[in-house]
PDB file of C-alpha atoms and ligand atoms in Angstrom:
ATOM      1  CA  MET A   1     132.031 107.998  96.230  1.00 52.00           C
ATOM      2  CA  THR A   2     130.703 105.709  93.476  1.00 56.00           C
ATOM      3  CA  GLU A   3     129.169 107.636  90.613  1.00 61.00           C
ATOM      4  CA  GLN A   4     125.359 107.354  90.570  1.00 60.00           C
ATOM      5  CA  LYS A   5     125.448 105.763  87.083  1.00 67.00           C
ATOM      6  CA  ASP A   6     127.758 102.979  88.288  1.00 85.00           C
ATOM      7  CA  ARG A   7     125.479 101.902  91.114  1.00 95.00           C
ATOM      8  CA  PRO A   8     122.961  99.070  90.773  1.00 97.00           C
ATOM      9  CA  LYS A   9     119.607 100.572  89.896  1.00 98.00           C
ATOM     10  CA  VAL A  10     116.432  99.826  91.864  1.00 98.00           C
ATOM     11  CA  LEU A  11     113.176 100.877  90.231  1.00 98.00           C
ATOM     12  CA  ILE A  12     110.358 101.964  92.544  1.00 98.00           C
ATOM     13  CA  VAL A  13     106.908 101.949  90.940  1.00 98.00           C
ATOM     14  CA  HIS A  14     103.907 103.608  92.552  1.00 98.00           C
ATOM     15  CA  GLY A  15     100.452 102.907  91.155  1.00 98.00           C
ATOM     16  CA  PRO A  16      97.267 104.969  90.876  1.00 98.00           C
ATOM     17  CA  ASN A  17      96.276 107.569  93.461  1.00 98.00           C
ATOM     18  CA  LEU A  18      99.589 107.297  95.305  1.00 98.00           C
ATOM     19  CA  ASN A  19     100.412 110.764  93.915  1.00 98.00           C
ATOM     20  CA  MET A  20      97.737 111.959  96.365  1.00 97.00           C
ATOM     21  CA  LEU A  21      99.513 110.654  99.464  1.00 98.00           C
ATOM     22  CA  GLY A  22      99.403 113.202 102.253  1.00 96.00           C
ATOM     23  CA  LYS A  23      95.886 114.270 101.214  1.00 97.00           C
ATOM     24  CA  ARG A  24      94.400 110.842 100.541  1.00 96.00           C
ATOM     25  CA  GLU A  25      92.711 109.079 103.509  1.00 96.00           C
ATOM     26  CA  PRO A  26      95.525 110.044 105.897  1.00 96.00           C
ATOM     27  CA  GLU A  27      94.031 107.848 108.621  1.00 96.00           C
ATOM     28  CA  ILE A  28      94.880 104.856 106.388  1.00 96.00           C
ATOM     29  CA  TYR A  29      97.860 106.028 104.358  1.00 96.00           C
ATOM     30  CA  GLY A  30      99.502 108.572 106.682  1.00 94.00           C
ATOM     31  CA  SER A  31     100.545 112.170 106.099  1.00 96.00           C
ATOM     32  CA  THR A  32     103.822 111.680 104.219  1.00 98.00           C
ATOM     33  CA  THR A  33     103.720 112.810 100.596  1.00 98.00           C
ATOM     34  CA  LEU A  34     105.016 110.755  97.673  1.00 98.00           C
ATOM     35  CA  ASP A  35     107.774 113.318  97.049  1.00 98.00           C
ATOM     36  CA  GLU A  36     108.926 112.862 100.642  1.00 98.00           C
ATOM     37  CA  ILE A  37     108.948 109.065 100.268  1.00 98.00           C
ATOM     38  CA  ASP A  38     110.910 109.283  97.020  1.00 98.00           C
ATOM     39  CA  ALA A  39     113.420 111.741  98.509  1.00 98.00           C
ATOM     40  CA  GLY A  40     113.902 109.382 101.471  1.00 98.00           C
ATOM     41  CA  LEU A  41     114.452 106.435  99.126  1.00 98.00           C
ATOM     42  CA  LYS A  42     117.000 108.382  97.072  1.00 98.00           C
ATOM     43  CA  GLU A  43     118.926 109.299 100.210  1.00 98.00           C
ATOM     44  CA  LEU A  44     118.810 105.755 101.603  1.00 98.00           C
ATOM     45  CA  GLY A  45     119.825 104.407  98.182  1.00 98.00           C
ATOM     46  CA  GLU A  46     122.936 106.580  98.278  1.00 97.00           C
ATOM     47  CA  LYS A  47     123.854 105.191 101.710  1.00 98.00           C
ATOM     48  CA  LEU A  48     123.323 101.634 100.440  1.00 98.00           C
ATOM     49  CA  GLY A  49     125.283 102.224  97.214  1.00 97.00           C
ATOM     50  CA  LEU A  50     122.159 101.958  95.039  1.00 98.00           C
ATOM     51  CA  GLU A  51     120.503 104.256  92.539  1.00 98.00           C
ATOM     52  CA  ALA A  52     116.827 104.513  93.490  1.00 98.00           C
ATOM     53  CA  GLU A  53     114.645 105.642  90.568  1.00 98.00           C
ATOM     54  CA  SER A  54     110.998 106.356  91.375  1.00 98.00           C
ATOM     55  CA  PHE A  55     108.063 106.383  88.979  1.00 98.00           C
ATOM     56  CA  GLN A  56     104.354 106.997  89.591  1.00 98.00           C
ATOM     57  CA  SER A  57     101.461 106.662  87.177  1.00 98.00           C
ATOM     58  CA  ASN A  58      97.696 106.486  87.320  1.00 98.00           C
ATOM     59  CA  HIS A  59      97.701 104.528  84.028  1.00 98.00           C
ATOM     60  CA  GLU A  60      98.064 100.769  83.758  1.00 98.00           C
ATOM     61  CA  GLY A  61      99.810 100.854  80.356  1.00 98.00           C
ATOM     62  CA  ALA A  62     102.367 103.410  81.538  1.00 98.00           C
ATOM     63  CA  ILE A  63     103.181 101.184  84.525  1.00 98.00           C
ATOM     64  CA  VAL A  64     103.547  98.154  82.230  1.00 98.00           C
ATOM     65  CA  GLU A  65     105.894 100.082  79.918  1.00 98.00           C
ATOM     66  CA  LYS A  66     108.005 101.332  82.819  1.00 98.00           C
ATOM     67  CA  ILE A  67     108.404  97.799  84.174  1.00 98.00           C
ATOM     68  CA  GLN A  68     109.309  96.576  80.670  1.00 98.00           C
ATOM     69  CA  SER A  69     112.007  99.271  80.484  1.00 97.00           C
ATOM     70  CA  ALA A  70     113.616  97.782  83.609  1.00 97.00           C
ATOM     71  CA  MET A  71     114.412  94.525  81.746  1.00 97.00           C
ATOM     72  CA  GLY A  72     118.154  94.030  81.829  1.00 94.00           C
ATOM     73  CA  THR A  73     118.814  97.418  83.426  1.00 95.00           C
ATOM     74  CA  CYS A  74     117.529  97.049  87.002  1.00 95.00           C
ATOM     75  CA  SER A  75     118.850  95.080  89.949  1.00 97.00           C
ATOM     76  CA  GLY A  76     115.576  95.229  91.841  1.00 98.00           C
ATOM     77  CA  LEU A  77     111.956  96.356  91.673  1.00 98.00           C
ATOM     78  CA  ILE A  78     109.893  97.759  94.537  1.00 98.00           C
ATOM     79  CA  ILE A  79     106.274  98.052  93.486  1.00 98.00           C
ATOM     80  CA  ASN A  80     103.139  99.329  95.122  1.00 98.00           C
ATOM     81  CA  PRO A  81     100.615  98.654  92.342  1.00 98.00           C
ATOM     82  CA  ALA A  82      97.893 100.274  94.510  1.00 98.00           C
ATOM     83  CA  ALA A  83      94.432  99.353  93.139  1.00 98.00           C
ATOM     84  CA  TYR A  84      96.053  97.467  90.216  1.00 98.00           C
ATOM     85  CA  THR A  85      97.344  94.995  92.819  1.00 98.00           C
ATOM     86  CA  HIS A  86      93.902  93.463  92.888  1.00 98.00           C
ATOM     87  CA  THR A  87      93.015  93.604  89.201  1.00 98.00           C
ATOM     88  CA  SER A  88      95.933  93.755  86.808  1.00 98.00           C
ATOM     89  CA  ILE A  89      97.082  90.692  84.899  1.00 98.00           C
ATOM     90  CA  ALA A  90      98.986  93.135  82.654  1.00 98.00           C
ATOM     91  CA  VAL A  91     101.109  94.384  85.580  1.00 98.00           C
ATOM     92  CA  ARG A  92     101.650  90.783  86.720  1.00 98.00           C
ATOM     93  CA  ASP A  93     102.809  89.747  83.235  1.00 98.00           C
ATOM     94  CA  ALA A  94     105.198  92.718  83.066  1.00 98.00           C
ATOM     95  CA  VAL A  95     106.694  91.829  86.451  1.00 98.00           C
ATOM     96  CA  LEU A  96     107.229  88.273  85.158  1.00 98.00           C
ATOM     97  CA  LEU A  97     109.570  89.719  82.501  1.00 98.00           C
ATOM     98  CA  LEU A  98     112.076  90.739  85.158  1.00 98.00           C
ATOM     99  CA  ASP A  99     114.883  88.588  86.413  1.00 96.00           C
ATOM    100  CA  CYS A 100     115.638  90.446  89.657  1.00 97.00           C
ATOM    101  CA  PRO A 101     114.262  90.625  93.229  1.00 98.00           C
ATOM    102  CA  VAL A 102     110.761  92.110  93.331  1.00 98.00           C
ATOM    103  CA  ILE A 103     109.237  93.457  96.535  1.00 98.00           C
ATOM    104  CA  GLU A 104     105.505  94.173  96.634  1.00 98.00           C
ATOM    105  CA  ILE A 105     104.673  96.883  99.101  1.00 98.00           C
ATOM    106  CA  HIS A 106     101.506  98.312 100.605  1.00 98.00           C
ATOM    107  CA  LEU A 107     101.274 101.132 103.099  1.00 98.00           C
ATOM    108  CA  SER A 108      98.168  99.627 104.677  1.00 98.00           C
ATOM    109  CA  ASN A 109      97.674  96.008 105.707  1.00 98.00           C
ATOM    110  CA  ILE A 110      95.633  94.783 102.749  1.00 98.00           C
ATOM    111  CA  TYR A 111      94.537  91.700 104.728  1.00 98.00           C
ATOM    112  CA  LYS A 112      92.841  93.797 107.426  1.00 97.00           C
ATOM    113  CA  ARG A 113      90.631  95.758 105.031  1.00 97.00           C
ATOM    114  CA  GLU A 114      87.831  95.028 102.553  1.00 97.00           C
ATOM    115  CA  ALA A 115      87.765  91.451 101.202  1.00 97.00           C
ATOM    116  CA  PHE A 116      88.552  92.596  97.625  1.00 97.00           C
ATOM    117  CA  ARG A 117      91.932  93.928  98.785  1.00 98.00           C
ATOM    118  CA  ARG A 118      93.051  90.546 100.092  1.00 97.00           C
ATOM    119  CA  LYS A 119      93.738  89.236  96.603  1.00 98.00           C
ATOM    120  CA  SER A 120      97.039  90.318  95.106  1.00 98.00           C
ATOM    121  CA  MET A 121      97.788  89.499  91.471  1.00 98.00           C
ATOM    122  CA  ILE A 122     101.534  89.624  92.121  1.00 98.00           C
ATOM    123  CA  ALA A 123     102.037  88.194  95.628  1.00 98.00           C
ATOM    124  CA  ASP A 124     102.874  84.720  94.332  1.00 98.00           C
ATOM    125  CA  ILE A 125     105.480  85.972  91.858  1.00 98.00           C
ATOM    126  CA  ALA A 126     107.098  88.571  94.143  1.00 98.00           C
ATOM    127  CA  THR A 127     110.214  87.781  96.146  1.00 98.00           C
ATOM    128  CA  ALA A 128     108.581  89.288  99.230  1.00 98.00           C
ATOM    129  CA  GLN A 129     105.614  91.356 100.313  1.00 98.00           C
ATOM    130  CA  ILE A 130     105.492  94.113 102.938  1.00 98.00           C
ATOM    131  CA  SER A 131     101.999  95.217 103.935  1.00 98.00           C
ATOM    132  CA  GLY A 132     100.934  97.492 106.766  1.00 98.00           C
ATOM    133  CA  LEU A 133     104.180  99.141 107.852  1.00 98.00           C
ATOM    134  CA  GLY A 134     103.346 102.507 106.306  1.00 98.00           C
ATOM    135  CA  VAL A 135     106.157 104.488 104.723  1.00 98.00           C
ATOM    136  CA  HIS A 136     108.742 102.481 106.645  1.00 98.00           C
ATOM    137  CA  GLY A 137     107.897  99.499 104.424  1.00 98.00           C
ATOM    138  CA  TYR A 138     109.504 101.231 101.425  1.00 98.00           C
ATOM    139  CA  TYR A 139     112.777 101.707 103.291  1.00 98.00           C
ATOM    140  CA  LEU A 140     112.794  98.103 104.509  1.00 98.00           C
ATOM    141  CA  ALA A 141     112.177  96.975 100.946  1.00 98.00           C
ATOM    142  CA  LEU A 142     115.194  98.937  99.682  1.00 98.00           C
ATOM    143  CA  GLU A 143     117.371  97.539 102.480  1.00 98.00           C
ATOM    144  CA  GLY A 144     116.111  94.050 101.618  1.00 98.00           C
ATOM    145  CA  ILE A 145     117.088  94.457  97.977  1.00 98.00           C
ATOM    146  CA  ALA A 146     120.511  95.821  98.950  1.00 98.00           C
ATOM    147  CA  LYS A 147     121.078  92.689 101.056  1.00 97.00           C
ATOM    148  CA  MET A 148     119.814  90.325  98.354  1.00 96.00           C
ATOM    149  CA  ILE A 149     122.060  91.694  95.628  1.00 95.00           C
ATOM    150  CA  SER A 150     125.207  92.220  97.743  1.00 90.00           C
TER     151      SER A 150
HETATM  152  C1  DQA B 201      97.543 100.190  98.744  1.00 54.44           C
HETATM  153  C2  DQA B 201      96.353  99.276  99.070  1.00 54.44           C
HETATM  154  C3  DQA B 201      95.432  99.146  97.874  1.00 54.44           C
HETATM  155  O1  DQA B 201      94.331  98.295  98.185  1.00 54.44           O
HETATM  156  C4  DQA B 201      94.873 100.508  97.492  1.00 54.44           C
HETATM  157  O2  DQA B 201      94.070 100.403  96.342  1.00 54.44           O
HETATM  158  C5  DQA B 201      95.940 101.539  97.332  1.00 54.44           C
HETATM  159  C6  DQA B 201      97.065 101.546  98.247  1.00 54.44           C
HETATM  160  C7  DQA B 201      98.429 100.444  99.975  1.00 54.44           C
HETATM  161  O3  DQA B 201      99.536 100.947  99.782  1.00 54.44           O
HETATM  162  O4  DQA B 201      98.029 100.175 101.109  1.00 54.44           O
HETATM  163  O5  DQA B 201      95.811 102.427  96.511  1.00 54.44           O
HETATM  164  O6  DQA B 201      98.326  99.565  97.766  1.00 54.44           O
END
């Protein structure tokens, strides 16, 4: 088996309040916890020959710095910026630093909810967007990146 360090790295970034998944509005976001999602992504990454590294923060600057650290080291970014989707030029500018496929993901369908959620600051610079498929969207995103970089 390929050593983990030799595999292309995919960074998965989860924005604010996603650490509360499982407890947070389960009728919208489901009952799966963030640890369960990340464990599933790690396992799928192994099957796909990728190293999936997950990161969550409730702080905009920490998210910006994590994205910056992916410059030149990551083969793909999967990002659910959560509420920062709708507000953060700083996250958008950090994503613009990367030269790899970027998939924006949302558990809920942001176009079926309040009007303020319909605007995404990164949709037009992302390679693709997945919105409304719940946890499954993360796994599709990882498969999509595996295909794009193979
Ligand atoms: C979300 C949608 C955002 O509007 C919201 O602020 C979130 C989660 C989603 O995954 O559906 O925190 O990004």
